[in-house]
Coordinates of C-alpha atoms and ligand atoms in Angstrom, one line a residue:
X1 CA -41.6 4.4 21.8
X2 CA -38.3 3.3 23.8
X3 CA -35.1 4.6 22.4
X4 CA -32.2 2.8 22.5
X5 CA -28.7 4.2 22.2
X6 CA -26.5 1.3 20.2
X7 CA -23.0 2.0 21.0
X8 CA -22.2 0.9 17.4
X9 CA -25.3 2.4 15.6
X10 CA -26.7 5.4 17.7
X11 CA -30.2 5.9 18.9
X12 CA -32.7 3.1 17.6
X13 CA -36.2 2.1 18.5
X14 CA -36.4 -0.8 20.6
X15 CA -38.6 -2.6 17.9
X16 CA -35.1 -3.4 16.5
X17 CA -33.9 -4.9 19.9
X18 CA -34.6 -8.0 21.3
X19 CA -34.8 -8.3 25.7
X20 CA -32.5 -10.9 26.2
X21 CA -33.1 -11.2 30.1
X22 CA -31.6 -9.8 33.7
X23 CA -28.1 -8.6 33.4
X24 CA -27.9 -8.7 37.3
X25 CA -27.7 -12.6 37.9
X26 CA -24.1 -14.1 37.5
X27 CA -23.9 -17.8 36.4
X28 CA -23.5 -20.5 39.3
X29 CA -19.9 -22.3 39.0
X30 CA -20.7 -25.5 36.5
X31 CA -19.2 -29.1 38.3
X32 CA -18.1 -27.1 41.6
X33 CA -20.3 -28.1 44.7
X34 CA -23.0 -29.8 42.0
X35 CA -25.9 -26.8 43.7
X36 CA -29.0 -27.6 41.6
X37 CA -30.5 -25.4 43.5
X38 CA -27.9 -22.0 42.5
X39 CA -28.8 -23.6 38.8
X40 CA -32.2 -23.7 39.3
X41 CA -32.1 -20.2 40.6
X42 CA -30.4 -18.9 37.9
X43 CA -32.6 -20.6 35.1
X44 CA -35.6 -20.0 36.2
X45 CA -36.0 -17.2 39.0
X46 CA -36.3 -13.8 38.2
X47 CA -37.5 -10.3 40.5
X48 CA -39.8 -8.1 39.0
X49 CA -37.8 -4.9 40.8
X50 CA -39.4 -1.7 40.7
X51 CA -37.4 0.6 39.3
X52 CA -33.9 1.1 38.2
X53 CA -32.7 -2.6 36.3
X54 CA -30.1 -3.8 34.3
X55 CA -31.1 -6.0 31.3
X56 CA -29.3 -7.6 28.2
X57 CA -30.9 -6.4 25.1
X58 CA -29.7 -7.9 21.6
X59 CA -29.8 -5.4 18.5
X60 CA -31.3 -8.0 16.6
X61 CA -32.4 -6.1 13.6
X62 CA -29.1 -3.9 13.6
X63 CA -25.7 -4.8 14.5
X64 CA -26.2 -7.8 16.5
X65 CA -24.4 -6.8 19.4
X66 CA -25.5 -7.3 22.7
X67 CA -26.1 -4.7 25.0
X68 CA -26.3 -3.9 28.4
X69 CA -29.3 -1.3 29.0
X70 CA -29.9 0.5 32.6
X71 CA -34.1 0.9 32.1
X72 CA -36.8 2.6 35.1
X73 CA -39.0 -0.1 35.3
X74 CA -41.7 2.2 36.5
X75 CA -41.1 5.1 33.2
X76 CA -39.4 2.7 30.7
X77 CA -37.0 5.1 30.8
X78 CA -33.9 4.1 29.2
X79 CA -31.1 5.9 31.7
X80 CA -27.8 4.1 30.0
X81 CA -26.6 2.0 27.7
X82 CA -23.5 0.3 27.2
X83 CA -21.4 -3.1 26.0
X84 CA -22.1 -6.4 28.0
X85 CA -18.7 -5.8 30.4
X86 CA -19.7 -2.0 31.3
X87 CA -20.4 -1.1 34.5
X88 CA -24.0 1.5 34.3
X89 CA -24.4 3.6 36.8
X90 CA -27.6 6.1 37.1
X91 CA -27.1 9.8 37.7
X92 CA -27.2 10.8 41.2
X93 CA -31.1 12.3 40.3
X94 CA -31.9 8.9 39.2
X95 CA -30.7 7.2 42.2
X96 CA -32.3 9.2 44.8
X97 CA -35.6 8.4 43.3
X98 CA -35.0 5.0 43.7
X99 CA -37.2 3.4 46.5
Ligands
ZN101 ZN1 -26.5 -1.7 16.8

């Protein structure tokens, strides 16, 4: 079972979260250059990265709150967790396992 530290609730399982999607891609300008194809990207494009990701997560049957969540794609391990405008970073051990 995954654990998931709330920053508003502490340590829950993630049966009371909900994956709300890739916290890596940033929204395309709306009306700018009119790119359908940055909005397509963004909509429907995802990578399937091996290893260290950043994800939203909702604590649906908590708080509410979303969540930003730094997972190991590989062990499911959940390295941090923090509100949607934090900046996760791994530990340096994490990191050099990366590849
Ligand atoms: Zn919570």
């Amino acid at each position: 079972m995954l654990m998931i530290d709330c920053p508003f609730c502490g340590p829950r399982s993630h049966d009371e979260f909900s994956y709300e999607g890739d916290a890596t891609k940033e929204r395309p300008a709306i009306g700018g250059d009119g790119d359908m194809a940055a909005h397509l990207d963004y909509v429907y494009m995802r990578d399937n990265p091996r290893g260290l990701h950043v994800e939203y997560w909702q604590h649906v049957n908590g708080c509410r709150a979303y969540l930003k969540v730094l997972r190991d794609t590989v062990s499911h391990q959940i390295i941090a967790t923090g509100l949607p405008d934090a900046e996760l970073t791994a530990p340096l051990a994490e990191q050099e396992g990366e590849g």
